[in-house]
Coordinates of C-alpha atoms and ligand atoms in Angstrom, one line a residue:
X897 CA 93.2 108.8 86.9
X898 CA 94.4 105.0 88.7
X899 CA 91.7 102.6 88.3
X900 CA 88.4 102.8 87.0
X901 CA 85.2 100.8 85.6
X902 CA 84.9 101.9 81.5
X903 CA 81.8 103.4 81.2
X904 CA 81.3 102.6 77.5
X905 CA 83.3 99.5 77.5
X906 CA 82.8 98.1 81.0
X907 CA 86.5 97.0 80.8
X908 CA 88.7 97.9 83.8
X909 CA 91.2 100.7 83.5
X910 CA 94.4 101.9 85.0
X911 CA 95.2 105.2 83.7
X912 CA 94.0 105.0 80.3
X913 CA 95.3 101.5 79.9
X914 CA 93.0 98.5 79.8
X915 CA 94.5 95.9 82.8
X916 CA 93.4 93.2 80.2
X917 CA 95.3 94.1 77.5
X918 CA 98.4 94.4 80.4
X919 CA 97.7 90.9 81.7
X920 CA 98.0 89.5 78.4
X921 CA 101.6 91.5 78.1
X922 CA 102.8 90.6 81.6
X923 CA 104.4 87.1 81.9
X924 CA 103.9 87.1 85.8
X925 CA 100.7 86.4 87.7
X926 CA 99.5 87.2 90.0
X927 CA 101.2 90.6 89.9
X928 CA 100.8 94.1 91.9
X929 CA 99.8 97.3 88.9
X930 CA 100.2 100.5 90.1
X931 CA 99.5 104.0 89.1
X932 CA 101.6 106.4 89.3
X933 CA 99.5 109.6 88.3
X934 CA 97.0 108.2 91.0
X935 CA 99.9 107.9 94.0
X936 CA 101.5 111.8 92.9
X937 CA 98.0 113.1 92.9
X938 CA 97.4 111.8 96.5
X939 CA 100.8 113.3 97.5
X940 CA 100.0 116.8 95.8
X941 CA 96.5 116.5 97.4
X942 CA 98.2 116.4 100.8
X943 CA 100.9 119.6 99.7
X944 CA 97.8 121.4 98.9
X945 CA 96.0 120.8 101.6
X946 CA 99.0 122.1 103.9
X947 CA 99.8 125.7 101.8
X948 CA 100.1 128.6 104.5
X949 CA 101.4 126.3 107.1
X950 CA 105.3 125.5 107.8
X951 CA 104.6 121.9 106.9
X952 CA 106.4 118.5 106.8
X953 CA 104.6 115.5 105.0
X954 CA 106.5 112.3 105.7
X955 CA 105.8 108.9 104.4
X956 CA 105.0 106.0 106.0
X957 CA 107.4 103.7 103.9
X958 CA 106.1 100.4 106.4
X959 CA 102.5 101.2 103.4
X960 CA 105.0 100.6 100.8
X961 CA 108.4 100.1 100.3
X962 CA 109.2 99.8 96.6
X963 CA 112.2 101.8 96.0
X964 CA 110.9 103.1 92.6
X965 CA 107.8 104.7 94.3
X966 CA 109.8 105.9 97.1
X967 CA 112.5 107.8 94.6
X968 CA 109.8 109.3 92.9
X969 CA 107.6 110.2 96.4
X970 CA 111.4 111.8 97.4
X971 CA 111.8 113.8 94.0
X972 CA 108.2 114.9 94.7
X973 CA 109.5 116.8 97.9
X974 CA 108.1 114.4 100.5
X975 CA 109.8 113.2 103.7
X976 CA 109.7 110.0 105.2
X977 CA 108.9 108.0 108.6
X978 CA 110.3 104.8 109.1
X979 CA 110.4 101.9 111.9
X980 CA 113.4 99.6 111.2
X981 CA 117.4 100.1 110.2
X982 CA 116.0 98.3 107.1
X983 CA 113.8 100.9 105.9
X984 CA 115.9 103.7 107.0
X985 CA 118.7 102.1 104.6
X986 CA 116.4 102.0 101.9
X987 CA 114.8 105.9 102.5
X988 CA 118.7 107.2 102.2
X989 CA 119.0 104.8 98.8
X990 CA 116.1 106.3 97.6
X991 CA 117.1 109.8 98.4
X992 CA 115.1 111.3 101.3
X993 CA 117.0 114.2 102.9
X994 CA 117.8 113.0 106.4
X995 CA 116.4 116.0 108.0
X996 CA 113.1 115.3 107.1
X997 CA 113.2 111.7 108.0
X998 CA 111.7 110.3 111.3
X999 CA 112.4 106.9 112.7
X1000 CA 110.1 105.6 115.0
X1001 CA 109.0 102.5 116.5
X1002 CA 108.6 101.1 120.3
X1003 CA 111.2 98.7 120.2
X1004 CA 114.4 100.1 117.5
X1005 CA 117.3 98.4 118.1
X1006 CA 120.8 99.8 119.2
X1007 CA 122.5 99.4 115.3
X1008 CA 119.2 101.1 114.0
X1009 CA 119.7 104.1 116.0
X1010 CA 123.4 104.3 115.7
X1011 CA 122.5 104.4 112.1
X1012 CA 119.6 107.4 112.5
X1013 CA 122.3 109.1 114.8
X1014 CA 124.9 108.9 112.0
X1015 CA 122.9 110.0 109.1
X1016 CA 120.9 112.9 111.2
X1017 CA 117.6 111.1 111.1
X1018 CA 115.3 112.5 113.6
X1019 CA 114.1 110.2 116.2
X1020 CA 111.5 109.3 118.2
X1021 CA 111.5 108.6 121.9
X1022 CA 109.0 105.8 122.6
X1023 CA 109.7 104.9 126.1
X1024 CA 112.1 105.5 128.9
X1025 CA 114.8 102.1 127.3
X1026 CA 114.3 103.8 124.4
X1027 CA 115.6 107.6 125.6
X1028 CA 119.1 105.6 126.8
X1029 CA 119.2 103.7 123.8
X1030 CA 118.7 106.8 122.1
X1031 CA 121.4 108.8 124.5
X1032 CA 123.6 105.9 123.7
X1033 CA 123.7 106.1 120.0
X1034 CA 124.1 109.6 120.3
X1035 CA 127.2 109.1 123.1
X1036 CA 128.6 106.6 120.9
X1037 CA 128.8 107.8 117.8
X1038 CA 129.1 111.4 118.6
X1039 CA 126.4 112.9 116.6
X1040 CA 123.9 115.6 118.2
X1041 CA 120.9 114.0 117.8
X1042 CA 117.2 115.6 117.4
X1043 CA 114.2 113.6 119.1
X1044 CA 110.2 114.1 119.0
X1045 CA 108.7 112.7 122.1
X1046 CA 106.0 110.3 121.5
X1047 CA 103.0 110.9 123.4
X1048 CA 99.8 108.2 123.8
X1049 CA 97.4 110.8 124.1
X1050 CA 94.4 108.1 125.1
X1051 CA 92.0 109.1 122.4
X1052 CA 90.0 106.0 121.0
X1053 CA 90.2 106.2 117.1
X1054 CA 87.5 103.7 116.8
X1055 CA 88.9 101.4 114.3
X1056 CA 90.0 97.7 114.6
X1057 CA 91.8 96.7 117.6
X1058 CA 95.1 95.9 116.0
X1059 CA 95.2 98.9 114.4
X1060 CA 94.7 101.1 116.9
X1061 CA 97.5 102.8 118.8
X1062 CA 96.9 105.8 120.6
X1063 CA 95.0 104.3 123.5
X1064 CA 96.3 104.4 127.2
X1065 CA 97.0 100.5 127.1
X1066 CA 98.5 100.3 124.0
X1067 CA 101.9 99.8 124.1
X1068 CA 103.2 102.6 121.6
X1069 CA 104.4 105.8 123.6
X1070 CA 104.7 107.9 126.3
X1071 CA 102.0 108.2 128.9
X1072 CA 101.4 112.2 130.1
X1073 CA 102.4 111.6 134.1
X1074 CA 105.8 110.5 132.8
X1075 CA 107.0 113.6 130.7
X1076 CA 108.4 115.5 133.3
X1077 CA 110.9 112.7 134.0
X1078 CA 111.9 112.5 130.0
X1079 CA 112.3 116.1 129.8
X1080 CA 114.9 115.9 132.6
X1081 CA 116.7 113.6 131.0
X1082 CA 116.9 115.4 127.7
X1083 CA 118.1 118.1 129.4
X1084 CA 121.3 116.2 130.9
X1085 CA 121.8 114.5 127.5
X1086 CA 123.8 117.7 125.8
X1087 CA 123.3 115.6 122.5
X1088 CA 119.8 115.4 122.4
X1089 CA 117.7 118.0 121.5
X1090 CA 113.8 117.9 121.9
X1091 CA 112.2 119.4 118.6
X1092 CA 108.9 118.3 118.3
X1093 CA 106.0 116.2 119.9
X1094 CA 104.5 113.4 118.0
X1095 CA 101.2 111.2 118.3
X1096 CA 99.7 108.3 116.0
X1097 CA 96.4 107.5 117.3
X1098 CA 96.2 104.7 114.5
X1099 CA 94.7 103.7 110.9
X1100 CA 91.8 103.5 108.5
X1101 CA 90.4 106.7 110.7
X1102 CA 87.3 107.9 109.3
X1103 CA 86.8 110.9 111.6
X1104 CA 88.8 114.1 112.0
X1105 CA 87.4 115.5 114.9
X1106 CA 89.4 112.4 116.5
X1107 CA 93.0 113.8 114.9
X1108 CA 91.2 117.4 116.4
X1109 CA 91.2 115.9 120.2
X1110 CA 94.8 114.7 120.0
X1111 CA 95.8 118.1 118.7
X1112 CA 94.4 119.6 121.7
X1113 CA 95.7 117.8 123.8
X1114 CA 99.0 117.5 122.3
X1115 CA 98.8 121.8 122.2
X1116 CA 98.8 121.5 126.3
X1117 CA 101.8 119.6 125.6
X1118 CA 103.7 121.8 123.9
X1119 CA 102.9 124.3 126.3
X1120 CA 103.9 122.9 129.3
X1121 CA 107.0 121.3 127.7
X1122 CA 107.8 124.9 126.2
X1123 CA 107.2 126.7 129.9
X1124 CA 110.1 123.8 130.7
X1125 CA 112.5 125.7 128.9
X1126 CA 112.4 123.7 125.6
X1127 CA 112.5 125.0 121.9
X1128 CA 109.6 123.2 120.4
X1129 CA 109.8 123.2 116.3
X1130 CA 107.1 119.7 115.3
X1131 CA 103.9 119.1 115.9
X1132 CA 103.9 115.8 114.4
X1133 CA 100.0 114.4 114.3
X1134 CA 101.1 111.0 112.4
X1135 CA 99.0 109.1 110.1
X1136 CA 95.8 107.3 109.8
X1137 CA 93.7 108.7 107.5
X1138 CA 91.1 106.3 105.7
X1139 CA 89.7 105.6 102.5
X1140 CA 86.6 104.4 100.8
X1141 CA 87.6 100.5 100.5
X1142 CA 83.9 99.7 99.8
X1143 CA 83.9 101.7 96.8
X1144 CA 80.0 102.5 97.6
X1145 CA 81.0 106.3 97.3
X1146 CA 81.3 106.3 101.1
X1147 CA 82.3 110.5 101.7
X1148 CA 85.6 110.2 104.2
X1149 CA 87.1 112.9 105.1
X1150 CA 90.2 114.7 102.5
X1151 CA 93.9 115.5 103.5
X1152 CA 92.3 119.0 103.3
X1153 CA 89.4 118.2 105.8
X1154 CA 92.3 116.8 108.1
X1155 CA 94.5 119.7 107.8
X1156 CA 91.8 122.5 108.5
X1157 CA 90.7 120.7 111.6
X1158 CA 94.4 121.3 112.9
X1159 CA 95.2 124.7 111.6
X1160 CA 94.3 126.7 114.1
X1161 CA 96.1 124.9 116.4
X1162 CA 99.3 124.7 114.5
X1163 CA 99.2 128.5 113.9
X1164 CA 98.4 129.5 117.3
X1165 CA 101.9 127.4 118.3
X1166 CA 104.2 128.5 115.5
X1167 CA 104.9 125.2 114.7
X1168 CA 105.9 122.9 111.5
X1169 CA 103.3 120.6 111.1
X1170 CA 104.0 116.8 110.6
X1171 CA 101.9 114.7 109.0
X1172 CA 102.6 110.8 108.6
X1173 CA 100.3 109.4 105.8
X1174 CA 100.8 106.0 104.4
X1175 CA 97.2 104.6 103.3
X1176 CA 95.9 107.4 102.0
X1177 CA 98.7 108.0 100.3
X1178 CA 99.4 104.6 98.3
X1179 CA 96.2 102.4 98.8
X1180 CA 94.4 103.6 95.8
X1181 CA 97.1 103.4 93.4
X1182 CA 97.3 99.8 92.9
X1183 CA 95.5 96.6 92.3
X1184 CA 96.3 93.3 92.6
X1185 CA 95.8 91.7 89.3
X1186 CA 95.5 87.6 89.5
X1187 CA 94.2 85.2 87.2
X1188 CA 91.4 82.7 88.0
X1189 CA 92.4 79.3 88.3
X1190 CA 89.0 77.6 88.7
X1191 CA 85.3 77.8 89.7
X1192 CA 83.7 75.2 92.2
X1193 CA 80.5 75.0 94.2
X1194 CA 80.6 73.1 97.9
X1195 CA 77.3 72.5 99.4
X1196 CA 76.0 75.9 98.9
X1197 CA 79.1 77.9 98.8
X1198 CA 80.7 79.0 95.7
X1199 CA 84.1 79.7 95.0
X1200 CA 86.6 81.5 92.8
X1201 CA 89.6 80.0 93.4
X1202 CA 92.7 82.3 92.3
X1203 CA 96.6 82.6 92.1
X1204 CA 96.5 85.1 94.5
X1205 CA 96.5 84.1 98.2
X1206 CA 96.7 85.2 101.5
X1207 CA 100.5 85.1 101.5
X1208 CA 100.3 88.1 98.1
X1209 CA 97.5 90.4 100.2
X1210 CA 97.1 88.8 103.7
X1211 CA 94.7 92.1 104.9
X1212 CA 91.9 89.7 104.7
X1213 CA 92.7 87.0 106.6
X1214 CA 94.2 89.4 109.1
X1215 CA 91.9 92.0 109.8
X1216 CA 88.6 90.4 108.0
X1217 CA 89.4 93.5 106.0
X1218 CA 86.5 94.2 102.5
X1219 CA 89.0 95.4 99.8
X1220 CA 87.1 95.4 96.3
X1221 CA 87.1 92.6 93.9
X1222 CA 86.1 93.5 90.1
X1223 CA 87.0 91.0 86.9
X1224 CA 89.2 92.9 84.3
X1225 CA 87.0 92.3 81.6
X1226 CA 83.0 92.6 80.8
X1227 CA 81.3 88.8 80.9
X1228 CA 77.4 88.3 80.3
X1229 CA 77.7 85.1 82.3
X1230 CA 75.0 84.9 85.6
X1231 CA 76.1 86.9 88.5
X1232 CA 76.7 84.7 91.5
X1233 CA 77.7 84.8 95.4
X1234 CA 81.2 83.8 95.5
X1235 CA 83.9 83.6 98.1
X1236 CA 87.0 84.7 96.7
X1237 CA 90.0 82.5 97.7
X1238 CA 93.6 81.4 97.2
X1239 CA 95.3 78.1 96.9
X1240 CA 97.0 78.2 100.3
X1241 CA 96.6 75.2 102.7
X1242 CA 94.1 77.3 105.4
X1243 CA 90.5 78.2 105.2
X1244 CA 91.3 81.3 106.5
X1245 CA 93.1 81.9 103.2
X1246 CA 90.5 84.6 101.3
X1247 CA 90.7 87.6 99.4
X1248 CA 86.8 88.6 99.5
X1249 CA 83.6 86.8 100.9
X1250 CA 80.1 86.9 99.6
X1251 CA 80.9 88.9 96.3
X1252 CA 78.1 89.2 93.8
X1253 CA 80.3 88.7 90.5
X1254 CA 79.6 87.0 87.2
X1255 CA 80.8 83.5 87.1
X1256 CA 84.0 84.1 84.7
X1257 CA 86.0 81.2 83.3
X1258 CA 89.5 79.5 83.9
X1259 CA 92.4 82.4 83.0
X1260 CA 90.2 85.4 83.3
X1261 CA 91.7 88.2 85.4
X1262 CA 90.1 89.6 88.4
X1263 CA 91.7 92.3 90.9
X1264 CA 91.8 93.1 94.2
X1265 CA 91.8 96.6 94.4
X1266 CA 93.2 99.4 96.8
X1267 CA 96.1 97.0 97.3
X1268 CA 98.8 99.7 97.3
X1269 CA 99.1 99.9 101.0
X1270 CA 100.0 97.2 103.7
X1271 CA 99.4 94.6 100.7
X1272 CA 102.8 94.0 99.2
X1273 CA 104.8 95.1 102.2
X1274 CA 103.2 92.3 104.4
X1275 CA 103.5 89.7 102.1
X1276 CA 104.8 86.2 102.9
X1277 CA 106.3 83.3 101.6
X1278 CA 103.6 80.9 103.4
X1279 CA 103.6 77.8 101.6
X1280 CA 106.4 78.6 99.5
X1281 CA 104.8 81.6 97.3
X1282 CA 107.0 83.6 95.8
X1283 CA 106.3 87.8 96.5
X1284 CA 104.8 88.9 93.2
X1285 CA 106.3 91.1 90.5
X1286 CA 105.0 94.9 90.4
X1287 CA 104.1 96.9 87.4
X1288 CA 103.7 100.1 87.1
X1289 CA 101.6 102.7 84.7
X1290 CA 103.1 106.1 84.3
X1291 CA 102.7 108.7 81.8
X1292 CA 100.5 106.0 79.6
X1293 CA 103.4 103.4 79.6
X1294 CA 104.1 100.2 81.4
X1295 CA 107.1 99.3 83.3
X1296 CA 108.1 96.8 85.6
X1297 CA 109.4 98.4 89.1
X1298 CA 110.1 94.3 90.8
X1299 CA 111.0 91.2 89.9
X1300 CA 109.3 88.3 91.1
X1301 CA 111.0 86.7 93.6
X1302 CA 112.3 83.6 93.1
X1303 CA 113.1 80.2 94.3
X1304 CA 116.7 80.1 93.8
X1305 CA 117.1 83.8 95.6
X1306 CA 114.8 81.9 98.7
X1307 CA 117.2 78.9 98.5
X1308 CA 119.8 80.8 98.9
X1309 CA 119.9 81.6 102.6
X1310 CA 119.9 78.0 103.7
X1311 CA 122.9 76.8 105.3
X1312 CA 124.7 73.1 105.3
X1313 CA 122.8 71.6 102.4
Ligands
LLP1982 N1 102.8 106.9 111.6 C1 102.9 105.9 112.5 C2 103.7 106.1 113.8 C3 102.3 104.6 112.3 O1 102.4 103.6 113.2 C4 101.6 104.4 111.0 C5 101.0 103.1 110.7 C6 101.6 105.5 110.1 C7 102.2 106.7 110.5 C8 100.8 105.4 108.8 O2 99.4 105.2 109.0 P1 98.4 105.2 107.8 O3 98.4 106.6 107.3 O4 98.9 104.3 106.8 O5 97.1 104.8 108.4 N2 98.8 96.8 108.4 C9 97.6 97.6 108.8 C10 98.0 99.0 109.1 C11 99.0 99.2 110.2 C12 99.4 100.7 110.4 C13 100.6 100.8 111.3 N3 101.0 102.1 111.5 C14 96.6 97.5 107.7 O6 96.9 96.8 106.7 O7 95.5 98.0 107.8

């Protein structure tokens, strides 16, 4: 299941295809190779995980946002959260039902939640603009809208700064001495209604007992909002689960583990339970598969230079984030330190440091692995790359799921030529 190491043939796998034999089929390079069996076996892992609870897993489409894979997560019976008019668009194209769609974000524009408003999206209140934007989408397009508030619940997730989201100062949400004032403005806005409370305390979280302390505290929440007269239905704990990036069989905590910390909780309010997974939902379902454009040594550094750069998988360079680097095929050549890096015009432009690989030649392949999440949706143009073409393994067949971009499509948005 997704991608593995051969143990008889050393070869890497996806599925039970070789990603050699793939490379050598696929024109494009460097390209994105995903699993499908591996992203519908996360997803059934999180359904499992939440059986004897009202429950409502939504996915965090900013992870990943080919339509393919979001048809297929929407066929599967999941929900979705977005952040942009953009990505709500695309969640109705690929067939999420409305009412188990959240748009969020601290800063959503007026035409984005006309749009939510129109197509019954539920909405998130970030911040006291936001509840009149929110009231004003509702007013003006005459829809009854249904809102979560967002709290900040101030609970340090301990991961990387930019990450990290649920901490007083961080700008996402609502701060606790400010509810009574939203709840008195729902309750003069006779097209809002308050159905759920909602907290994201941020990503790569390795702990649940830190998902456990927002829940608590949210609970007081609900009760206090509930004593206000308010028919509470969500308990939305977001996303932010991690995975094992170093691929050192590091133990990290399952969507069960996550869920069974909560339960209790959940129960005890006779609430749905809304859960917001991206990561840990498409990260390990795909690899970035690039092709090695040259070896070189520099004083006593060496390199593998690729076709894959920071502007195809920019996690990296941004967060000085370790995402596993393997070559596609067995060599017997000597294993060497190498920094792993792209052709863009920075030095910050790598895809791995200090990797212990054997040396491999001009046009092997070599991957980037766990690349499913945050990799192609925060791809850039930078130095006029073109976003890569994704392939996809499903049922032991190949198929392409996006075209490579190309120049003429980029030339097309220039004006006065
Ligand atoms: N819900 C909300 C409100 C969020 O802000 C996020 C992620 C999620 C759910 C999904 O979280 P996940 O399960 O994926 O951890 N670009 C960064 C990650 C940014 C996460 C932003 N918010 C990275 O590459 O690590």
């Amino acid at each position: 299941l997704g991608f593995y190491t051969g143990a008889e043939d050393g070869y890497l796998y996806c599925d039970s295809m070789r990603v050699e034999d793939i490379r050598h089929k696929v024109p494009e390079s460097p390209f994105y190779l995903y699993s499908w069996n591996r992203i519908a076996h996360n997803f059934a892992e999180y359904k499992k995980a939440l059986s004897g609870l009202d429950n409502l897993p939504c996915y965090a489409v900013k992870a990943n946002n080919n339509l393919v894979i979001m048809k297929q997560l929407a066929a599967a019976g999941a929900g979705a959260v977005l952040v942009s008019g953009n990505e709500l668009k695309l969640a109705m194209k690929a067939g999420f039902d409305p009412k188990r769609t959240i748009l969020n974000g601290n800063g959503k524009l007026p035409w984005e939640l006309e749009l939510a408003a129109e197509m019954g999206v539920n909405i998130n209140i970030d911040s006291e603009f936001d509840l009149e934007n929110i009231a004003a989408a509702a007013r003006k397009t005459g829809k009854k809208v249904s809102v979560l508030l967002r709290i900040n619940p101030d609970v340090d997730p301990q991961v990387h700064s930019y990450v990290s989201t649920g901490l007083a100062s961080s700008k996402f949400g609502i701060r606790n001495s400010h509810i009574k004032w939203f709840l008195d403005e729902i309750r003069k806005e006779p097209l809002l209604e308050l159905v759920g409370v909602h907290s994201h305390l941020g990503s790569t979280i390795t702990k649940v007992n830190i998902f456990r302390d927002a829940a608590v505290i949210m609970c007081d929440f609900v009760k206090m909002i509930r004593a206000e007269g308010f028919q509470l239905k969500y308990l939305n704990i977001g996303g932010g689960l991690g995975i094992d990036y170093s691929h050192q069989g590091q133990v990290l905590p399952t969507p069960t583990d996550l869920i069974d910390t909560v339960r209790d909780i959940v129960k005890e309010l006779g609430l749905t339970l809304v859960i917001e997974p991206g990561r840990s939902m498409v990260a390990t379902g795909s690899t970035l598969v690039n092709t090695v454009t040259g070896v070189k040594t520099n004083g006593n550094k060496n390199f593998i230079v690729i076709d894959g750069s920071m502007a195809t998988l920019i996690r990296p360079s941004l967060y000085g984030a370790y995402q596993h680097i393997e070559l596609t095929k067995p060599h017997n050549t000597p294993v060497q330190t190498f920094d792993v890096v792209g052709p863009i015009c920075e030095s910050g432009d790598y895809l791995g440091k200090d990797r212990e690989l054997a040396t491999p030649s001009k046009g092997d392949g070599i991957v980037v692995h766990d690349a499913g999440a945050y990799c192609m949706s925060m791809a850039s143009n930078y130095n006029l790359k073109m976003k890569p073409a994704e392939y996809m393994v499903e049922n032991g067949a190949l198929r392409k799921i996006r075209h490579e971009e190309t120049l003429e499509q980029h030339l097309s948005v220039f004006e006065g030529l």
